[in-house]
Coordinates of C-alpha atoms in Angstrom, one line a residue:
X15 CA 60.2 164.7 173.6
X16 CA 56.5 163.4 173.6
X17 CA 55.6 160.8 176.1
X18 CA 52.9 158.1 176.2
X19 CA 51.5 159.8 179.5
X20 CA 51.7 163.3 178.3
X21 CA 49.9 162.7 175.0
X22 CA 46.8 161.3 176.7
X23 CA 46.5 163.1 180.1
X24 CA 42.8 163.8 179.7
X25 CA 41.8 160.3 178.5
X26 CA 39.1 158.8 180.7
X27 CA 39.2 155.2 179.5
X28 CA 36.1 155.7 177.2
X29 CA 37.9 154.0 174.3
X30 CA 38.5 150.9 176.3
X31 CA 35.0 150.9 177.7
X32 CA 33.6 150.9 174.3
X33 CA 35.5 147.8 173.5
X34 CA 34.7 144.2 174.9
X35 CA 37.6 144.1 177.1
X36 CA 38.8 141.1 179.1
X37 CA 41.4 141.7 182.0
X38 CA 42.9 139.2 184.3
X39 CA 45.1 140.3 187.2
X40 CA 47.9 137.9 187.9
X41 CA 49.1 138.0 191.5
X42 CA 51.5 136.3 193.9
X43 CA 54.7 137.0 196.0
X44 CA 58.3 136.9 194.8
X45 CA 59.2 133.8 192.9
X46 CA 55.9 132.2 192.4
X47 CA 56.4 132.2 188.5
X48 CA 54.0 134.9 187.3
X49 CA 56.0 136.0 184.4
X50 CA 56.5 132.4 183.2
X51 CA 52.9 131.5 183.4
X52 CA 51.9 134.8 181.8
X53 CA 54.2 134.1 178.7
X54 CA 52.5 130.6 178.4
X55 CA 49.0 132.1 178.8
X56 CA 49.8 134.7 176.3
X57 CA 51.2 132.2 173.7
X58 CA 48.4 129.7 174.2
X59 CA 45.3 131.9 174.3
X60 CA 46.4 135.2 172.7
X61 CA 46.3 137.4 175.7
X62 CA 48.6 140.5 175.8
X63 CA 50.9 140.5 178.9
X64 CA 51.5 143.7 180.6
X65 CA 53.9 144.1 183.4
X66 CA 53.7 147.4 185.5
X67 CA 57.5 147.3 186.2
X68 CA 58.2 147.1 182.4
X69 CA 55.8 150.0 181.7
X70 CA 57.5 152.2 184.4
X71 CA 61.0 151.4 183.1
X72 CA 60.0 152.2 179.6
X73 CA 58.4 155.5 180.5
X74 CA 61.8 156.6 182.2
X75 CA 63.4 156.4 178.8
X76 CA 61.0 158.7 176.9
X77 CA 62.6 161.9 178.4
X78 CA 59.2 163.2 179.5
X79 CA 58.4 164.9 182.7
X80 CA 56.5 161.9 183.9
X81 CA 59.5 159.6 183.0
X82 CA 61.9 161.9 185.0
X83 CA 59.6 161.8 188.0
X84 CA 59.0 158.0 187.8
X85 CA 62.8 157.4 187.6
X86 CA 63.5 159.7 190.5
X87 CA 60.9 157.9 192.7
X88 CA 62.0 154.4 191.7
X89 CA 65.7 155.4 192.5
X90 CA 64.6 156.7 196.0
X91 CA 62.6 153.6 196.7
X92 CA 59.3 155.7 196.6
X93 CA 55.9 154.4 195.3
X94 CA 54.9 155.8 191.8
X95 CA 51.3 157.4 192.1
X96 CA 48.5 155.0 191.2
X97 CA 47.2 157.4 188.7
X98 CA 50.3 157.3 186.6
X99 CA 50.5 153.5 186.7
X100 CA 46.9 153.2 185.6
X101 CA 47.4 155.7 182.8
X102 CA 50.4 153.7 181.5
X103 CA 48.3 150.5 181.6
X104 CA 45.5 152.3 179.8
X105 CA 47.8 153.5 177.0
X106 CA 49.5 150.2 176.7
X107 CA 46.1 148.5 176.2
X108 CA 45.0 150.9 173.7
X109 CA 48.3 150.6 171.6
X110 CA 48.2 146.7 171.8
X111 CA 45.2 146.3 169.4
X112 CA 44.2 143.3 171.6
X113 CA 41.2 143.0 173.9
X114 CA 42.5 140.4 176.3
X115 CA 45.0 141.5 178.9
X116 CA 47.0 139.7 181.6
X117 CA 48.2 142.4 184.1
X118 CA 51.1 141.1 186.0
X119 CA 51.7 142.0 189.6
X120 CA 48.8 144.7 189.8
X121 CA 47.0 145.9 191.7
X122 CA 49.7 145.9 194.5
X123 CA 47.5 147.5 197.1
X124 CA 43.9 148.8 197.6
X125 CA 44.7 152.1 196.4
X126 CA 45.8 150.7 193.0
X127 CA 42.6 148.8 192.8
X128 CA 40.4 151.8 193.6
X129 CA 42.1 154.0 191.2
X130 CA 42.0 151.3 188.3
X131 CA 38.4 151.0 188.9
X132 CA 37.7 154.6 189.1
X133 CA 39.7 155.3 185.8
X134 CA 39.1 152.3 183.7
X135 CA 35.4 151.5 184.8
X136 CA 36.3 147.8 184.1
X137 CA 36.3 145.1 186.4
X138 CA 38.7 142.0 186.0
X139 CA 37.0 138.9 184.7
X140 CA 39.1 137.1 187.5
X141 CA 42.1 137.0 189.5
X142 CA 44.9 134.3 188.8
X143 CA 46.5 133.8 192.2
X144 CA 49.6 131.7 192.1
X145 CA 49.9 130.0 195.5
X146 CA 53.3 128.8 196.5
X147 CA 55.0 128.1 200.0
X148 CA 57.4 130.8 201.2
X149 CA 60.2 128.5 201.5
X150 CA 59.8 127.4 197.8
X151 CA 59.7 131.1 196.6
X152 CA 62.8 132.0 198.5
X153 CA 64.6 129.1 197.0
X154 CA 63.6 130.0 193.4
X155 CA 64.5 133.7 193.8
X156 CA 67.8 133.1 195.5
X157 CA 68.8 130.4 193.0
X158 CA 67.9 132.4 189.8
X159 CA 69.8 135.5 191.0
X160 CA 72.9 134.2 192.5
X161 CA 75.5 137.0 193.0
X162 CA 72.9 139.7 193.0
X163 CA 72.9 142.0 196.1
X164 CA 69.2 142.9 195.7
X165 CA 68.0 139.5 196.0
X166 CA 69.4 138.2 199.3
X167 CA 67.3 136.5 201.9
X168 CA 66.4 139.6 203.8
X169 CA 65.4 141.5 200.7
X170 CA 63.3 138.7 199.5
X171 CA 61.5 138.4 202.8
X172 CA 60.8 142.2 202.9
X173 CA 59.2 141.9 199.5
X174 CA 57.2 138.9 200.9
X175 CA 56.1 141.1 203.8
X176 CA 55.1 143.8 201.5
X177 CA 53.1 141.2 199.5
X178 CA 51.3 140.0 202.7
X179 CA 50.5 143.2 204.0
X180 CA 49.5 145.2 200.7
X181 CA 48.5 142.8 198.1
X182 CA 46.7 140.2 200.2
X183 CA 43.7 142.6 201.1
X184 CA 43.2 142.9 197.3
X185 CA 43.0 139.2 196.9
X186 CA 40.7 138.9 199.7
X187 CA 38.5 141.6 198.2
X188 CA 38.1 139.6 195.1
X189 CA 37.8 136.4 196.9
X190 CA 34.7 137.8 198.6
X191 CA 33.4 138.5 195.0
X192 CA 34.0 135.1 193.9
X193 CA 36.6 136.1 191.4
X194 CA 39.8 134.4 192.7
X195 CA 41.2 131.4 190.9
X196 CA 43.9 129.9 193.0
X197 CA 46.5 127.6 191.4
X198 CA 49.3 125.5 193.3
X199 CA 52.4 127.2 192.0
X200 CA 54.7 125.1 193.8
X201 CA 54.6 122.4 191.1
X202 CA 56.8 122.1 188.0
X203 CA 56.2 124.8 185.4
X204 CA 54.3 122.6 182.9
X205 CA 52.2 121.1 185.7
X206 CA 51.3 124.6 186.8
X207 CA 50.3 125.5 183.3
X208 CA 48.0 122.5 182.9
X209 CA 46.1 123.6 186.0
X210 CA 46.0 127.3 184.6
X211 CA 44.8 126.1 181.2
X212 CA 41.8 124.5 183.0
X213 CA 40.8 128.1 184.2
X214 CA 41.0 129.7 180.7
X215 CA 38.9 127.4 178.3
X216 CA 36.3 130.1 177.8
X217 CA 38.8 132.4 175.9
X218 CA 40.1 129.6 173.7
X219 CA 37.4 130.1 171.1
X220 CA 38.9 133.7 170.9
X221 CA 42.4 132.3 170.0
X222 CA 44.6 134.5 168.2
X223 CA 48.1 134.0 167.2
X224 CA 50.3 134.7 170.3
X225 CA 51.2 138.5 170.6
X226 CA 52.7 140.2 173.6
X227 CA 53.0 143.8 173.9
X228 CA 56.6 145.0 174.3
X229 CA 56.1 148.2 176.2
X230 CA 59.7 149.5 175.6
X231 CA 59.6 149.1 171.8
X232 CA 55.9 149.8 171.4
X233 CA 55.5 146.9 169.2
X234 CA 54.3 143.2 169.5
X235 CA 56.6 140.3 169.7
X236 CA 56.0 136.5 169.5
X237 CA 57.3 135.8 172.9
X238 CA 56.5 137.7 176.0
X239 CA 59.5 139.9 177.0
X240 CA 58.7 140.2 180.6
X241 CA 59.6 137.7 183.2
X242 CA 58.6 139.6 186.3
X243 CA 60.9 139.4 189.2
X244 CA 58.0 140.4 191.6
X245 CA 56.2 137.2 191.7
X246 CA 55.4 134.8 194.5
X247 CA 53.1 134.1 197.3
X248 CA 52.3 132.6 200.8
X249 CA 49.3 133.0 203.1
X250 CA 48.5 135.4 205.9
X251 CA 45.1 133.7 206.6
X252 CA 44.4 130.0 206.5
X253 CA 42.0 130.5 203.5
X254 CA 44.8 131.8 201.3
X255 CA 48.2 131.0 203.0
X256 CA 49.8 127.7 203.9
X257 CA 52.4 129.6 206.2
X258 CA 52.5 133.0 207.8
X259 CA 55.4 135.2 206.4
X260 CA 58.1 136.1 208.8
X261 CA 58.1 139.5 210.1

């Protein structure tokens, strides 16, 4: 069976580079509300919301060699190669027909960032960093997933530690370039979105009716189908974090 990745192994991103593309990375630790805010941004400003987790899960259902590899790696808790992740993002962007993208929870580490820049030859317009105290994120994740074994306090803190150790350096890199837009994500959802809207006005002139790419179906839907469960944040340094994550 054909696969999204297999059909475009040799693509170098030139088709995207020929278009005027706007990319916003949306980053934060578990529970900060990335998926919720991405859905609102997509609806209000006409961005397409792409979730790496969603794309990976969709690829596992294609029956491709890549899909089988991804499924095996995810089952064993291994990290999917950055090259594969970036290829899936690239193809989803091409299929969407849009030119404005929210990439949710990516890049997760410096390798992701380096491979993305090498393949895509596109820099993000900015990074939306949803800043939230660790205690609040823990409360949200535990409350929304009551009864789930994979979201107990220990696993949540492990995810938070991964964010602190792996994703924070990416945020710090873009902060040095003046590209980080930090929002207090501890507020109620609508208040957070009011702050987010203040960051996006340059894109309102290009507003189109809301369309968010459903990676699994390969079509567009009115409401964003992805509410990522890998959202949240806290600080490792005083510049970015209110509280150091427990080790």
